[in-house]
mmCIF file of C-alpha atoms in Angstrom:
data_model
loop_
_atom_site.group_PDB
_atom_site.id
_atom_site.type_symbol
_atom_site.label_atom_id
_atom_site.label_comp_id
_atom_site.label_asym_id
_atom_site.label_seq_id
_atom_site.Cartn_x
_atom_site.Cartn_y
_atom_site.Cartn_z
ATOM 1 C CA UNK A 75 32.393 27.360 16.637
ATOM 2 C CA UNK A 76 32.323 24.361 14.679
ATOM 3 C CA UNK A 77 29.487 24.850 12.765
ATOM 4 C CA UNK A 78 30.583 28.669 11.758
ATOM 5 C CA UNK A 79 32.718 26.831 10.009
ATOM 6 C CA UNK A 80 30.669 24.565 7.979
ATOM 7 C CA UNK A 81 32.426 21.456 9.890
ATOM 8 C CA UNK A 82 30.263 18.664 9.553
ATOM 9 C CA UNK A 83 28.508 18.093 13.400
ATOM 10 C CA UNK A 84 25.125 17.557 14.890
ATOM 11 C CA UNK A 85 23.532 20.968 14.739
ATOM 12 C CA UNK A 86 19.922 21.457 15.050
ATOM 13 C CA UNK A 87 18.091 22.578 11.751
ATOM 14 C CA UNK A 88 17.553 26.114 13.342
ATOM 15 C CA UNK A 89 20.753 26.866 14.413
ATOM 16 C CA UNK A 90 22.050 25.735 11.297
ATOM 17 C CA UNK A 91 19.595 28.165 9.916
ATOM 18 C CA UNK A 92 20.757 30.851 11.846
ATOM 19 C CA UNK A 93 24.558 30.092 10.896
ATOM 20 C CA UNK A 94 23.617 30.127 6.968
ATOM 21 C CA UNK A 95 22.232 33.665 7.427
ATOM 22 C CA UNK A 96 24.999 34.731 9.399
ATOM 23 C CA UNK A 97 27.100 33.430 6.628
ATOM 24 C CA UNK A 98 24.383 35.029 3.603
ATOM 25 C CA UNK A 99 25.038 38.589 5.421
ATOM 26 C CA UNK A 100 28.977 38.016 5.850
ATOM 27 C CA UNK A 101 29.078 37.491 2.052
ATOM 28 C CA UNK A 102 27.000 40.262 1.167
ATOM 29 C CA UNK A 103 29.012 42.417 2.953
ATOM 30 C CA UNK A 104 32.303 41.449 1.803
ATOM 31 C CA UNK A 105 30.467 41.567 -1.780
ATOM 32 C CA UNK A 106 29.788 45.568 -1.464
ATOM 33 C CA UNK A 107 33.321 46.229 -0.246
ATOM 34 C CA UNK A 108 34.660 44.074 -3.242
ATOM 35 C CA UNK A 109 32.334 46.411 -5.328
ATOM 36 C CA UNK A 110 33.342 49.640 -3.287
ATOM 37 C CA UNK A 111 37.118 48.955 -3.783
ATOM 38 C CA UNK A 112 37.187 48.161 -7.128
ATOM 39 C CA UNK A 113 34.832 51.202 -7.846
ATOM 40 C CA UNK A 114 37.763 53.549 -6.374
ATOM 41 C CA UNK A 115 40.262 51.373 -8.361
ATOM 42 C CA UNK A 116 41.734 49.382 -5.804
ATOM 43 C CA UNK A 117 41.930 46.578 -7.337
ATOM 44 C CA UNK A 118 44.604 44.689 -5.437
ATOM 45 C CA UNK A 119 42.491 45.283 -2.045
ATOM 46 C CA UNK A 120 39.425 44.472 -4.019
ATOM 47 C CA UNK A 121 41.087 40.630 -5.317
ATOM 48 C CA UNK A 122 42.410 39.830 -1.530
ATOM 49 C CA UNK A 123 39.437 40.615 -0.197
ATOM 50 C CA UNK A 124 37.866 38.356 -2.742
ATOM 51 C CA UNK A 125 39.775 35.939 -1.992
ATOM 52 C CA UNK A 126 39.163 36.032 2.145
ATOM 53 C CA UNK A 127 35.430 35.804 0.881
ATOM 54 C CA UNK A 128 36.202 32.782 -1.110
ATOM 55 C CA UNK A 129 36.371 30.901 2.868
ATOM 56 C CA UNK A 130 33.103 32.052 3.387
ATOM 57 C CA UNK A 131 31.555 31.229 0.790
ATOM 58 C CA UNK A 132 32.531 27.620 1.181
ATOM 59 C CA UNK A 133 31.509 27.887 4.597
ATOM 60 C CA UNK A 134 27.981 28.656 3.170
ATOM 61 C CA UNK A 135 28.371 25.597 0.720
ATOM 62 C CA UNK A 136 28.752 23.266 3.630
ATOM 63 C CA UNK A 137 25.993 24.599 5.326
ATOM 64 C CA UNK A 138 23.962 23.752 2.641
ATOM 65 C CA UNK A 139 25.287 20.744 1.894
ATOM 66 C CA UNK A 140 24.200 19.645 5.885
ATOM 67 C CA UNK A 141 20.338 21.246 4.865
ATOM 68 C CA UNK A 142 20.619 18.768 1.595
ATOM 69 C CA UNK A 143 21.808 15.973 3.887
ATOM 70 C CA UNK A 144 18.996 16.193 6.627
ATOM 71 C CA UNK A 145 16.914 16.973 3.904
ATOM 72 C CA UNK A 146 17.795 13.309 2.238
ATOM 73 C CA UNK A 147 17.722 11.411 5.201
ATOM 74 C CA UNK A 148 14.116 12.303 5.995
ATOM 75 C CA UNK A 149 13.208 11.820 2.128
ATOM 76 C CA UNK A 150 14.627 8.222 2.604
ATOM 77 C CA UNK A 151 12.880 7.138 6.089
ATOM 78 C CA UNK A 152 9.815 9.239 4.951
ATOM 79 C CA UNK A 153 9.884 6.443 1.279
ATOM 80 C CA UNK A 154 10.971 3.408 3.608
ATOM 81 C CA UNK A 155 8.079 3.981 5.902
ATOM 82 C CA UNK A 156 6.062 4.483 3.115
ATOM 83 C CA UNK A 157 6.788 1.324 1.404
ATOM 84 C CA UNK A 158 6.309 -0.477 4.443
ATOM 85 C CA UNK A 159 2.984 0.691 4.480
ATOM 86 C CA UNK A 160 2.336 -0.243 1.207
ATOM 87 C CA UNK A 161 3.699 -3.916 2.182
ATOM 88 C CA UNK A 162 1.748 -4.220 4.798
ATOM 89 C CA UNK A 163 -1.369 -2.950 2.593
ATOM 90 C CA UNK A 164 -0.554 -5.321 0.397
ATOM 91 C CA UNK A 165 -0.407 -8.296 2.767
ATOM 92 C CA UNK A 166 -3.588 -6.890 4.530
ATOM 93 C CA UNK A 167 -5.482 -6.855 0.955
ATOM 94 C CA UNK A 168 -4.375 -10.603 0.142
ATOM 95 C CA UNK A 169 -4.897 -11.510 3.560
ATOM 96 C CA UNK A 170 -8.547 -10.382 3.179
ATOM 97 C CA UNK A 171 -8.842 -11.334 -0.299
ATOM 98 C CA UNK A 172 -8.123 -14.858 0.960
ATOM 99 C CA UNK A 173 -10.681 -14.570 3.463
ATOM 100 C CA UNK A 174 -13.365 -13.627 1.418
ATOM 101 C CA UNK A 175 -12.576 -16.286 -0.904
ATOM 102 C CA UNK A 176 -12.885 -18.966 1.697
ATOM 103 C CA UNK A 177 -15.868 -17.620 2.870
ATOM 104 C CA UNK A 178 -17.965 -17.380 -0.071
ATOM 105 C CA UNK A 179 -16.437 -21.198 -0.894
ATOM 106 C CA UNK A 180 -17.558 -21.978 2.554
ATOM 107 C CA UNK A 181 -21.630 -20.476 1.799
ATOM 108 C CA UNK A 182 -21.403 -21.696 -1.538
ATOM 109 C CA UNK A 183 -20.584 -25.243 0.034
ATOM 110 C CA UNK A 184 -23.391 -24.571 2.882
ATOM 111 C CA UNK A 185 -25.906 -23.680 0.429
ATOM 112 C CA UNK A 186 -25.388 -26.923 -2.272
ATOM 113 C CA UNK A 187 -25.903 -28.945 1.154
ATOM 114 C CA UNK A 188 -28.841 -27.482 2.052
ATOM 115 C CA UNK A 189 -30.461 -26.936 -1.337
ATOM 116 C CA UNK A 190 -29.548 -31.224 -1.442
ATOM 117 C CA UNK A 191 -31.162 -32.035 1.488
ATOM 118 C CA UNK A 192 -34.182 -30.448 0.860
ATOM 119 C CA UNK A 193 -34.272 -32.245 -3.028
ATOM 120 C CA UNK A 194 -33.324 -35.321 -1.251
ATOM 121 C CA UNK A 195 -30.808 -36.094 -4.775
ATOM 122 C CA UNK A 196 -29.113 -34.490 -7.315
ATOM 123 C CA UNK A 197 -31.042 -31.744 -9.394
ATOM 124 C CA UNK A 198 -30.607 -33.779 -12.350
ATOM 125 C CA UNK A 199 -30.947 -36.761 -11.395
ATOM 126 C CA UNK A 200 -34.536 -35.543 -9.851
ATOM 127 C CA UNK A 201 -35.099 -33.865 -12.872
ATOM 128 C CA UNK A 202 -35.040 -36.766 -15.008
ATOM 129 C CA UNK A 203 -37.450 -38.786 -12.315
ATOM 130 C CA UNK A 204 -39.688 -36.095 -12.838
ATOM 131 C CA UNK A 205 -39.828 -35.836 -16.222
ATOM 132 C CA UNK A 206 -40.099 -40.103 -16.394
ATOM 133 C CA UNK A 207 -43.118 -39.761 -14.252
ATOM 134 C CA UNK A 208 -44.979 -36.920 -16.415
ATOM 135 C CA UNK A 209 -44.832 -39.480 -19.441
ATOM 136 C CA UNK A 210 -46.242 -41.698 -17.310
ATOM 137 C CA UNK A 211 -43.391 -44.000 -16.732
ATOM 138 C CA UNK A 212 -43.725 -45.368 -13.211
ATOM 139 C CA UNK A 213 -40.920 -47.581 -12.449
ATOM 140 C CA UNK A 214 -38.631 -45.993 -9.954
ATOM 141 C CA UNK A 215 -36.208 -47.430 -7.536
ATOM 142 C CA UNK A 216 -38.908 -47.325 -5.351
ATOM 143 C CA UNK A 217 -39.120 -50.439 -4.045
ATOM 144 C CA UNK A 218 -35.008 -51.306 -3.967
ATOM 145 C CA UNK A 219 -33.151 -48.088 -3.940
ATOM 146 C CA UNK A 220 -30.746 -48.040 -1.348
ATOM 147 C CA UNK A 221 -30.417 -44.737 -0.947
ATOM 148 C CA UNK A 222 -32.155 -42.638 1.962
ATOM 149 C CA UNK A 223 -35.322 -41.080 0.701
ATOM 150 C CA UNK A 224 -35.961 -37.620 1.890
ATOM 151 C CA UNK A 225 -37.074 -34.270 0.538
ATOM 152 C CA UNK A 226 -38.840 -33.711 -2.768
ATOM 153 C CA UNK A 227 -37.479 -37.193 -3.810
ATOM 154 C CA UNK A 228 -39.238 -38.735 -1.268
ATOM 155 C CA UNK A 229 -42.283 -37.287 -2.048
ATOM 156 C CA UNK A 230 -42.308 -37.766 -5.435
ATOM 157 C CA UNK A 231 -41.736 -41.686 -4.803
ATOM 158 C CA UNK A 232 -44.797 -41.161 -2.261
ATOM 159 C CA UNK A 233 -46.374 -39.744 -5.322
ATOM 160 C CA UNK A 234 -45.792 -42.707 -7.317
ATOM 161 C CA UNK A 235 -46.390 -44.990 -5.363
ATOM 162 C CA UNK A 236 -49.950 -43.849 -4.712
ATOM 163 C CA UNK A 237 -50.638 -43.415 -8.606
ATOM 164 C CA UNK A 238 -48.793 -47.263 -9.225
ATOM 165 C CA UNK A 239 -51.911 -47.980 -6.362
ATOM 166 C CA UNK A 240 -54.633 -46.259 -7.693
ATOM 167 C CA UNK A 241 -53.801 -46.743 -12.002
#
């Protein structure tokens, strides 16, 4: 009987639907016999019975009061679980992000290697032994370079060697 009352207790949201009806017709009825008596001009029956209702209409106000409650409990788990998913988006995008990163640093790194080995130097530096060699300059490091020969360096100090044997 509790929760007729409005008394604050663990009521399921149905039954605590069914009490604020029970509650909605009680006041409606007392509402039409206020009306009634003070239609016929009894007023003093008309202001006690007003004031009986007065009970039940705070009954109904504590009802409600345990919908709005419920109602802002699951608002708050419903915003905490939804900023945890957000965290955890958030973490999963960085995580990823990071990933990616090291990836692409790790093909980018993979590809200079490979693109090296195959030029046997630098870009530039083969550049500018290729350029020396179209003006006809012929002296390399050919004969005392340290450095292991291999790839399009080596054959363009094959190259010159051959034309330094022929010219």
């Amino acid at each position: 009987q509790g929760g007729q009352d409005g008394e604050k207790q663990v009521v399921s949201l149905p039954e605590l639907l069914d009490h604020i009806a029970a509650a909605t017709q009680e006041d409606a009825r007392n509402r039409q016999q206020i009306i009634d008596h003070a239609r016929e001009g009894e007023t003093e029956e008309a202001v006690a019975l007003f004031d009986r209702s007065r009970a039940n209409f705070l009954r109904l106000a504590r009802f409600y009061e345990q919908v709005l409650d419920r109602d802002t409990a699951r608002s708050r788990q419903a915003a905490e679980a939804a900023r945890h998913i957000a965290e955890q988006s958030l973490n999963m995008a960085v995580a990823l992000t990071g990933a990616a990163l090291l990836f692409s640093v790790c093909v980018t790194c993979l590809l200079i290697f490979s693109v090296k080995r195959q030029l046997g130097i630098d870009p530039g530096q083969l550049n500018i032994l290729a350029q020396r060699v179209a003006r006809g300059d012929y002296q390399t490091d050919a004969h005392g370079g340290s450095q292991k020969r291999r790839g399009v360096y080596a054959s363009i100090l094959s190259m010159v060697a051959s034309l330094q044997e022929h010219i």
